[in-house]
PDB file of C-alpha atoms in Angstrom:
ATOM      1  CA  ARG A   1       0.595 -12.097  11.860  1.00  0.00           C
ATOM      2  CA  LYS A   2      -0.172  -9.617   9.098  1.00  0.00           C
ATOM      3  CA  GLU A   3      -3.723  -8.373   8.700  1.00  0.00           C
ATOM      4  CA  VAL A   4      -3.694  -9.049   4.949  1.00  0.00           C
ATOM      5  CA  GLU A   5      -1.425 -11.498   3.140  1.00  0.00           C
ATOM      6  CA  GLN A   6      -0.796 -11.917  -0.559  1.00  0.00           C
ATOM      7  CA  ASP A   7       1.548 -14.000  -2.689  1.00  0.00           C
ATOM      8  CA  PRO A   8       4.076 -11.413  -3.936  1.00  0.00           C
ATOM      9  CA  GLY A   9       4.613 -13.230  -7.233  1.00  0.00           C
ATOM     10  CA  PRO A  10       5.674 -12.283  -9.788  1.00  0.00           C
ATOM     11  CA  PHE A  11       3.153 -14.039 -11.951  1.00  0.00           C
ATOM     12  CA  ASN A  12       4.564 -14.186 -15.490  1.00  0.00           C
ATOM     13  CA  VAL A  13       1.834 -15.063 -17.999  1.00  0.00           C
ATOM     14  CA  PRO A  14       1.414 -14.813 -21.781  1.00  0.00           C
ATOM     15  CA  GLU A  15      -1.140 -12.535 -23.372  1.00  0.00           C
ATOM     16  CA  GLY A  16      -4.559 -14.121 -23.405  1.00  0.00           C
ATOM     17  CA  ALA A  17      -3.966 -16.238 -20.312  1.00  0.00           C
ATOM     18  CA  THR A  18      -6.246 -16.414 -17.309  1.00  0.00           C
ATOM     19  CA  VAL A  19      -4.615 -15.640 -13.980  1.00  0.00           C
ATOM     20  CA  ALA A  20      -5.930 -15.717 -10.425  1.00  0.00           C
ATOM     21  CA  PHE A  21      -4.704 -14.044  -7.258  1.00  0.00           C
ATOM     22  CA  ASN A  22      -5.727 -14.844  -3.718  1.00  0.00           C
ATOM     23  CA  CYS A  23      -5.513 -12.818  -0.572  1.00  0.00           C
ATOM     24  CA  THR A  24      -6.216 -13.830   3.042  1.00  0.00           C
ATOM     25  CA  TYR A  25      -7.210 -11.598   5.933  1.00  0.00           C
ATOM     26  CA  SER A  26      -7.001 -12.164   9.657  1.00  0.00           C
ATOM     27  CA  ASN A  27      -9.928 -10.232  11.123  1.00  0.00           C
ATOM     28  CA  SER A  28     -13.208 -12.073  10.681  1.00  0.00           C
ATOM     29  CA  ALA A  29     -15.115  -8.875  11.519  1.00  0.00           C
ATOM     30  CA  SER A  30     -13.729  -7.032   8.487  1.00  0.00           C
ATOM     31  CA  GLN A  31     -16.369  -4.932   6.798  1.00  0.00           C
ATOM     32  CA  SER A  32     -15.454  -4.320   3.180  1.00  0.00           C
ATOM     33  CA  PHE A  33     -12.941  -5.454   0.627  1.00  0.00           C
ATOM     34  CA  PHE A  34     -11.298  -4.031  -2.464  1.00  0.00           C
ATOM     35  CA  TRP A  35      -8.745  -4.719  -5.157  1.00  0.00           C
ATOM     36  CA  TYR A  36      -6.500  -1.851  -6.193  1.00  0.00           C
ATOM     37  CA  ARG A  37      -4.007  -1.732  -9.025  1.00  0.00           C
ATOM     38  CA  GLN A  38      -0.690   0.063  -8.725  1.00  0.00           C
ATOM     39  CA  ASP A  39       1.605   0.795 -11.643  1.00  0.00           C
ATOM     40  CA  CYS A  40       5.311   1.324 -11.031  1.00  0.00           C
ATOM     41  CA  ARG A  41       5.956   4.551  -9.111  1.00  0.00           C
ATOM     42  CA  LYS A  42       2.288   5.573  -9.311  1.00  0.00           C
ATOM     43  CA  GLU A  43      -0.519   5.763  -6.782  1.00  0.00           C
ATOM     44  CA  PRO A  44      -2.923   2.854  -6.210  1.00  0.00           C
ATOM     45  CA  LYS A  45      -6.116   3.028  -8.239  1.00  0.00           C
ATOM     46  CA  LEU A  46      -9.354   1.265  -7.411  1.00  0.00           C
ATOM     47  CA  LEU A  47      -9.937  -1.761  -9.619  1.00  0.00           C
ATOM     48  CA  MET A  48     -13.085  -3.062  -7.983  1.00  0.00           C
ATOM     49  CA  SER A  49     -14.910  -3.559  -4.723  1.00  0.00           C
ATOM     50  CA  VAL A  50     -15.515  -7.144  -3.616  1.00  0.00           C
ATOM     51  CA  TYR A  51     -18.958  -8.273  -2.530  1.00  0.00           C
ATOM     52  CA  SER A  52     -20.078 -11.455  -0.824  1.00  0.00           C
ATOM     53  CA  SER A  53     -22.101 -12.424  -3.879  1.00  0.00           C
ATOM     54  CA  GLY A  54     -19.072 -11.959  -6.122  1.00  0.00           C
ATOM     55  CA  ASN A  55     -18.865  -9.352  -8.813  1.00  0.00           C
ATOM     56  CA  GLU A  56     -17.605  -9.037 -12.340  1.00  0.00           C
ATOM     57  CA  ASP A  57     -16.356  -6.100 -14.359  1.00  0.00           C
ATOM     58  CA  GLY A  58     -15.470  -7.039 -17.902  1.00  0.00           C
ATOM     59  CA  ARG A  59     -12.493  -9.409 -17.797  1.00  0.00           C
ATOM     60  CA  PHE A  60     -12.162  -9.088 -14.009  1.00  0.00           C
ATOM     61  CA  THR A  61     -14.031 -11.168 -11.448  1.00  0.00           C
ATOM     62  CA  ALA A  62     -13.690 -10.753  -7.692  1.00  0.00           C
ATOM     63  CA  GLN A  63     -14.979 -13.109  -5.033  1.00  0.00           C
ATOM     64  CA  LEU A  64     -15.131 -13.085  -1.264  1.00  0.00           C
ATOM     65  CA  ASN A  65     -15.204 -16.135   0.971  1.00  0.00           C
ATOM     66  CA  ARG A  66     -15.979 -14.948   4.501  1.00  0.00           C
ATOM     67  CA  ALA A  67     -15.903 -18.431   6.016  1.00  0.00           C
ATOM     68  CA  SER A  68     -12.325 -18.987   4.861  1.00  0.00           C
ATOM     69  CA  GLN A  69     -11.390 -15.309   5.056  1.00  0.00           C
ATOM     70  CA  TYR A  70     -10.005 -14.958   1.584  1.00  0.00           C
ATOM     71  CA  ILE A  71     -10.570 -12.762  -1.437  1.00  0.00           C
ATOM     72  CA  SER A  72      -9.775 -13.647  -5.018  1.00  0.00           C
ATOM     73  CA  LEU A  73      -9.282 -11.798  -8.269  1.00  0.00           C
ATOM     74  CA  LEU A  74      -9.541 -13.523 -11.635  1.00  0.00           C
ATOM     75  CA  ILE A  75      -8.293 -11.844 -14.806  1.00  0.00           C
ATOM     76  CA  ARG A  76      -9.341 -13.408 -18.088  1.00  0.00           C
ATOM     77  CA  ASP A  77      -7.758 -12.814 -21.503  1.00  0.00           C
ATOM     78  CA  SER A  78      -4.773 -10.965 -20.011  1.00  0.00           C
ATOM     79  CA  LYS A  79      -3.526  -7.874 -21.851  1.00  0.00           C
ATOM     80  CA  LEU A  80      -0.057  -6.342 -21.802  1.00  0.00           C
ATOM     81  CA  SER A  81      -1.643  -3.343 -20.107  1.00  0.00           C
ATOM     82  CA  ASP A  82      -2.697  -5.534 -17.163  1.00  0.00           C
ATOM     83  CA  SER A  83       0.958  -5.697 -16.043  1.00  0.00           C
ATOM     84  CA  ALA A  84       0.991  -4.049 -12.626  1.00  0.00           C
ATOM     85  CA  THR A  85       0.940  -4.815  -8.917  1.00  0.00           C
ATOM     86  CA  TYR A  86      -2.455  -5.811  -7.546  1.00  0.00           C
ATOM     87  CA  LEU A  87      -3.186  -4.823  -3.962  1.00  0.00           C
ATOM     88  CA  CYS A  88      -5.773  -6.509  -1.785  1.00  0.00           C
ATOM     89  CA  VAL A  89      -7.406  -4.118   0.697  1.00  0.00           C
ATOM     90  CA  VAL A  90      -9.488  -4.926   3.764  1.00  0.00           C
ATOM     91  CA  ASN A  91     -11.481  -2.411   5.777  1.00  0.00           C
ATOM     92  CA  GLU A  92     -11.623  -3.683   9.356  1.00  0.00           C
ATOM     93  CA  ASN A  93     -13.943  -1.329  11.157  1.00  0.00           C
ATOM     94  CA  PHE A  94     -15.133   1.388   8.784  1.00  0.00           C
ATOM     95  CA  ASN A  95     -12.087   3.536   9.268  1.00  0.00           C
ATOM     96  CA  LYS A  96      -9.029   1.285   9.112  1.00  0.00           C
ATOM     97  CA  PHE A  97      -7.864   0.064   5.740  1.00  0.00           C
ATOM     98  CA  TYR A  98      -5.207  -2.632   5.561  1.00  0.00           C
ATOM     99  CA  PHE A  99      -3.303  -3.315   2.374  1.00  0.00           C
ATOM    100  CA  GLY A 100      -1.522  -6.473   1.379  1.00  0.00           C
ATOM    101  CA  SER A 101       2.027  -6.198   0.051  1.00  0.00           C
ATOM    102  CA  GLY A 102       0.746  -6.696  -3.474  1.00  0.00           C
ATOM    103  CA  THR A 103       1.029  -9.335  -6.178  1.00  0.00           C
ATOM    104  CA  LYS A 104       3.081  -8.425  -9.221  1.00  0.00           C
ATOM    105  CA  LEU A 105       1.742  -9.465 -12.623  1.00  0.00           C
ATOM    106  CA  ASN A 106       3.828  -9.460 -15.790  1.00  0.00           C
ATOM    107  CA  VAL A 107       1.942 -10.154 -19.004  1.00  0.00           C
ATOM    108  CA  LYS A 108       4.312 -11.116 -21.816  1.00  0.00           C
ATOM    109  CA  PRO A 109       3.692 -10.836 -25.589  1.00  0.00           C
TER     110      PRO A 109
ATOM    111  CA  ASP B   1     -13.572  17.477 -11.171  1.00  0.00           C
ATOM    112  CA  ALA B   2     -10.291  17.840  -9.287  1.00  0.00           C
ATOM    113  CA  GLY B   3      -8.804  14.657  -7.947  1.00  0.00           C
ATOM    114  CA  VAL B   4      -6.667  14.274  -4.847  1.00  0.00           C
ATOM    115  CA  THR B   5      -3.635  16.519  -4.918  1.00  0.00           C
ATOM    116  CA  GLN B   6      -0.503  16.368  -2.777  1.00  0.00           C
ATOM    117  CA  SER B   7       2.479  18.615  -2.273  1.00  0.00           C
ATOM    118  CA  PRO B   8       5.376  18.571  -2.578  1.00  0.00           C
ATOM    119  CA  THR B   9       5.991  15.738  -5.038  1.00  0.00           C
ATOM    120  CA  HIS B  10       9.514  15.073  -3.787  1.00  0.00           C
ATOM    121  CA  LEU B  11      11.401  16.051  -0.663  1.00  0.00           C
ATOM    122  CA  ILE B  12      14.878  15.443   0.729  1.00  0.00           C
ATOM    123  CA  LYS B  13      15.542  15.895   4.454  1.00  0.00           C
ATOM    124  CA  THR B  14      18.241  14.920   6.919  1.00  0.00           C
ATOM    125  CA  ARG B  15      17.872  12.865  10.076  1.00  0.00           C
ATOM    126  CA  GLY B  16      16.356  14.757  12.970  1.00  0.00           C
ATOM    127  CA  GLN B  17      14.562  17.306  10.820  1.00  0.00           C
ATOM    128  CA  GLN B  18      10.821  17.820  10.648  1.00  0.00           C
ATOM    129  CA  VAL B  19       8.617  17.642   7.559  1.00  0.00           C
ATOM    130  CA  THR B  20       5.084  18.698   6.637  1.00  0.00           C
ATOM    131  CA  LEU B  21       3.221  17.122   3.746  1.00  0.00           C
ATOM    132  CA  ARG B  22      -0.028  18.481   2.355  1.00  0.00           C
ATOM    133  CA  CYS B  23      -3.122  16.960   0.781  1.00  0.00           C
ATOM    134  CA  SER B  24      -6.278  18.331  -0.803  1.00  0.00           C
ATOM    135  CA  PRO B  25      -9.094  15.799  -1.122  1.00  0.00           C
ATOM    136  CA  LYS B  26     -11.142  15.041  -4.190  1.00  0.00           C
ATOM    137  CA  SER B  27     -13.993  17.481  -4.711  1.00  0.00           C
ATOM    138  CA  GLY B  28     -16.936  16.512  -2.505  1.00  0.00           C
ATOM    139  CA  HIS B  29     -14.898  14.308  -0.167  1.00  0.00           C
ATOM    140  CA  ASP B  30     -14.569  15.098   3.520  1.00  0.00           C
ATOM    141  CA  THR B  31     -12.363  12.304   4.857  1.00  0.00           C
ATOM    142  CA  VAL B  32      -8.604  12.058   4.450  1.00  0.00           C
ATOM    143  CA  SER B  33      -6.386   9.081   5.229  1.00  0.00           C
ATOM    144  CA  TRP B  34      -2.608   8.974   5.168  1.00  0.00           C
ATOM    145  CA  TYR B  35      -0.445   6.008   4.251  1.00  0.00           C
ATOM    146  CA  GLN B  36       3.265   5.241   4.190  1.00  0.00           C
ATOM    147  CA  GLN B  37       4.511   2.978   1.406  1.00  0.00           C
ATOM    148  CA  ALA B  38       8.050   1.647   1.632  1.00  0.00           C
ATOM    149  CA  LEU B  39       9.700   0.250  -1.470  1.00  0.00           C
ATOM    150  CA  GLY B  40       8.277  -3.144  -2.382  1.00  0.00           C
ATOM    151  CA  GLN B  41       5.572  -3.009   0.276  1.00  0.00           C
ATOM    152  CA  GLY B  42       1.894  -2.189   0.325  1.00  0.00           C
ATOM    153  CA  PRO B  43       0.692   1.098   1.820  1.00  0.00           C
ATOM    154  CA  GLN B  44       0.604   1.123   5.640  1.00  0.00           C
ATOM    155  CA  PHE B  45      -2.239   3.032   7.296  1.00  0.00           C
ATOM    156  CA  ILE B  46      -1.022   5.975   9.405  1.00  0.00           C
ATOM    157  CA  PHE B  47      -4.268   7.711  10.404  1.00  0.00           C
ATOM    158  CA  GLN B  48      -7.567   9.068   9.164  1.00  0.00           C
ATOM    159  CA  TYR B  49      -9.168  12.469   9.651  1.00  0.00           C
ATOM    160  CA  TYR B  50     -12.858  13.225   9.548  1.00  0.00           C
ATOM    161  CA  GLU B  51     -14.569  16.389  10.783  1.00  0.00           C
ATOM    162  CA  GLU B  52     -11.152  17.750  11.728  1.00  0.00           C
ATOM    163  CA  GLU B  53     -10.536  14.916  14.171  1.00  0.00           C
ATOM    164  CA  GLU B  54      -8.259  11.903  14.056  1.00  0.00           C
ATOM    165  CA  ARG B  55     -10.697   8.993  13.904  1.00  0.00           C
ATOM    166  CA  GLN B  56      -8.379   6.036  13.572  1.00  0.00           C
ATOM    167  CA  ARG B  57      -4.670   5.455  13.860  1.00  0.00           C
ATOM    168  CA  GLY B  58      -2.353   2.715  12.680  1.00  0.00           C
ATOM    169  CA  ASN B  59       0.814   1.486  14.380  1.00  0.00           C
ATOM    170  CA  PHE B  60       2.881   4.610  13.969  1.00  0.00           C
ATOM    171  CA  PRO B  61       4.727   6.511  16.723  1.00  0.00           C
ATOM    172  CA  ASP B  62       3.689   9.906  18.020  1.00  0.00           C
ATOM    173  CA  ARG B  63       6.334  11.491  15.792  1.00  0.00           C
ATOM    174  CA  PHE B  64       3.647  11.202  13.132  1.00  0.00           C
ATOM    175  CA  SER B  65       0.888  13.733  13.615  1.00  0.00           C
ATOM    176  CA  GLY B  66      -1.691  15.370  11.443  1.00  0.00           C
ATOM    177  CA  HIS B  67      -4.316  17.967  11.060  1.00  0.00           C
ATOM    178  CA  GLN B  68      -7.440  18.525   9.009  1.00  0.00           C
ATOM    179  CA  PHE B  69      -8.661  21.980   8.126  1.00  0.00           C
ATOM    180  CA  PRO B  70     -12.267  23.211   7.755  1.00  0.00           C
ATOM    181  CA  ASN B  71     -11.931  22.960   3.961  1.00  0.00           C
ATOM    182  CA  TYR B  72     -11.106  19.222   4.455  1.00  0.00           C
ATOM    183  CA  SER B  73      -7.496  19.557   3.349  1.00  0.00           C
ATOM    184  CA  SER B  74      -4.965  17.869   5.574  1.00  0.00           C
ATOM    185  CA  GLU B  75      -1.355  17.917   6.679  1.00  0.00           C
ATOM    186  CA  LEU B  76       0.930  15.135   7.820  1.00  0.00           C
ATOM    187  CA  ASN B  77       3.783  16.132  10.101  1.00  0.00           C
ATOM    188  CA  VAL B  78       6.727  13.926  10.943  1.00  0.00           C
ATOM    189  CA  ASN B  79       9.182  15.012  13.626  1.00  0.00           C
ATOM    190  CA  ALA B  80      12.702  13.781  14.377  1.00  0.00           C
ATOM    191  CA  LEU B  81      13.041  12.090  11.007  1.00  0.00           C
ATOM    192  CA  LEU B  82      14.757   8.716  10.819  1.00  0.00           C
ATOM    193  CA  LEU B  83      16.348   7.063   7.808  1.00  0.00           C
ATOM    194  CA  GLY B  84      13.522   4.513   7.938  1.00  0.00           C
ATOM    195  CA  ASP B  85      10.951   7.246   7.310  1.00  0.00           C
ATOM    196  CA  SER B  86      12.085   7.348   3.681  1.00  0.00           C
ATOM    197  CA  ALA B  87       9.032   6.269   1.710  1.00  0.00           C
ATOM    198  CA  LEU B  88       6.190   7.315  -0.542  1.00  0.00           C
ATOM    199  CA  TYR B  89       3.516   9.063   1.515  1.00  0.00           C
ATOM    200  CA  LEU B  90       0.063   8.697   0.055  1.00  0.00           C
ATOM    201  CA  CYS B  91      -3.056  10.617   0.864  1.00  0.00           C
ATOM    202  CA  ALA B  92      -6.463   9.109   0.122  1.00  0.00           C
ATOM    203  CA  SER B  93      -9.824  10.809   0.281  1.00  0.00           C
ATOM    204  CA  SER B  94     -13.319   9.414   0.670  1.00  0.00           C
ATOM    205  CA  LEU B  95     -16.815  10.516   1.608  1.00  0.00           C
ATOM    206  CA  GLY B  96     -17.888  10.045   5.206  1.00  0.00           C
ATOM    207  CA  ASP B  97     -16.297   7.774   7.760  1.00  0.00           C
ATOM    208  CA  SER B  98     -18.128   4.568   6.945  1.00  0.00           C
ATOM    209  CA  GLY B  99     -15.462   2.863   4.901  1.00  0.00           C
ATOM    210  CA  GLU B 100     -16.364   4.130   1.479  1.00  0.00           C
ATOM    211  CA  THR B 101     -14.008   3.745  -1.465  1.00  0.00           C
ATOM    212  CA  GLN B 102     -10.803   5.716  -1.182  1.00  0.00           C
ATOM    213  CA  TYR B 103      -9.143   7.628  -3.993  1.00  0.00           C
ATOM    214  CA  PHE B 104      -5.413   8.247  -3.828  1.00  0.00           C
ATOM    215  CA  GLY B 105      -3.262  11.218  -4.649  1.00  0.00           C
ATOM    216  CA  PRO B 106       0.053  10.857  -6.514  1.00  0.00           C
ATOM    217  CA  GLY B 107       2.030  10.837  -3.277  1.00  0.00           C
ATOM    218  CA  THR B 108       5.052  12.613  -1.875  1.00  0.00           C
ATOM    219  CA  ARG B 109       8.405  10.845  -2.110  1.00  0.00           C
ATOM    220  CA  LEU B 110      10.414  11.566   1.025  1.00  0.00           C
ATOM    221  CA  LEU B 111      14.092  10.735   1.225  1.00  0.00           C
ATOM    222  CA  VAL B 112      15.816  11.047   4.588  1.00  0.00           C
ATOM    223  CA  LEU B 113      19.610  11.215   4.478  1.00  0.00           C
TER     224      LEU B 113
END
């Protein structure tokens, strides 16, 4: 069983759409959670940390459900520039970071 | 403010050879983690260095080893290269060893023939 699992997609959505990604993790003792964005052939870049209370950054909202061991990312009013692969990241014990395989998003004009 | 830098950017080796990849952390960071990213996959954690010691290790064989220097820069060494070692190798830096946010370098693309 993988530590972090994501739907690989791709999610093909029109500009302006709202899209949601989910990610599940296996270790209930995991400490912290993140969403990273990775453009083709580039390094991952931090999109946002995920807190138990949920957090929002502009068009992006992240939520954590510890009881069900899943993390979500909601993107509102999608832009062409949002096209990328979104990586869910779980930190299990302060020093070990596990990445999902990523969910690919294509935003179409 | 210098970000994470890695060298070389690309590398071609043959099976059985050895390779050394280098990473300089973001200014002010003291922790370096290494990841292997195969095509179409997410990064896989190799190991993390803090205070010049390996603090955590993922499921990688002993052919993968590393080092951290007093200036916090780090090296990843891979011995007896296999075709399956072909991947993007990413270095990430952070502050402290308490799971703070990691910032990635551009990576080194290794091709093993």
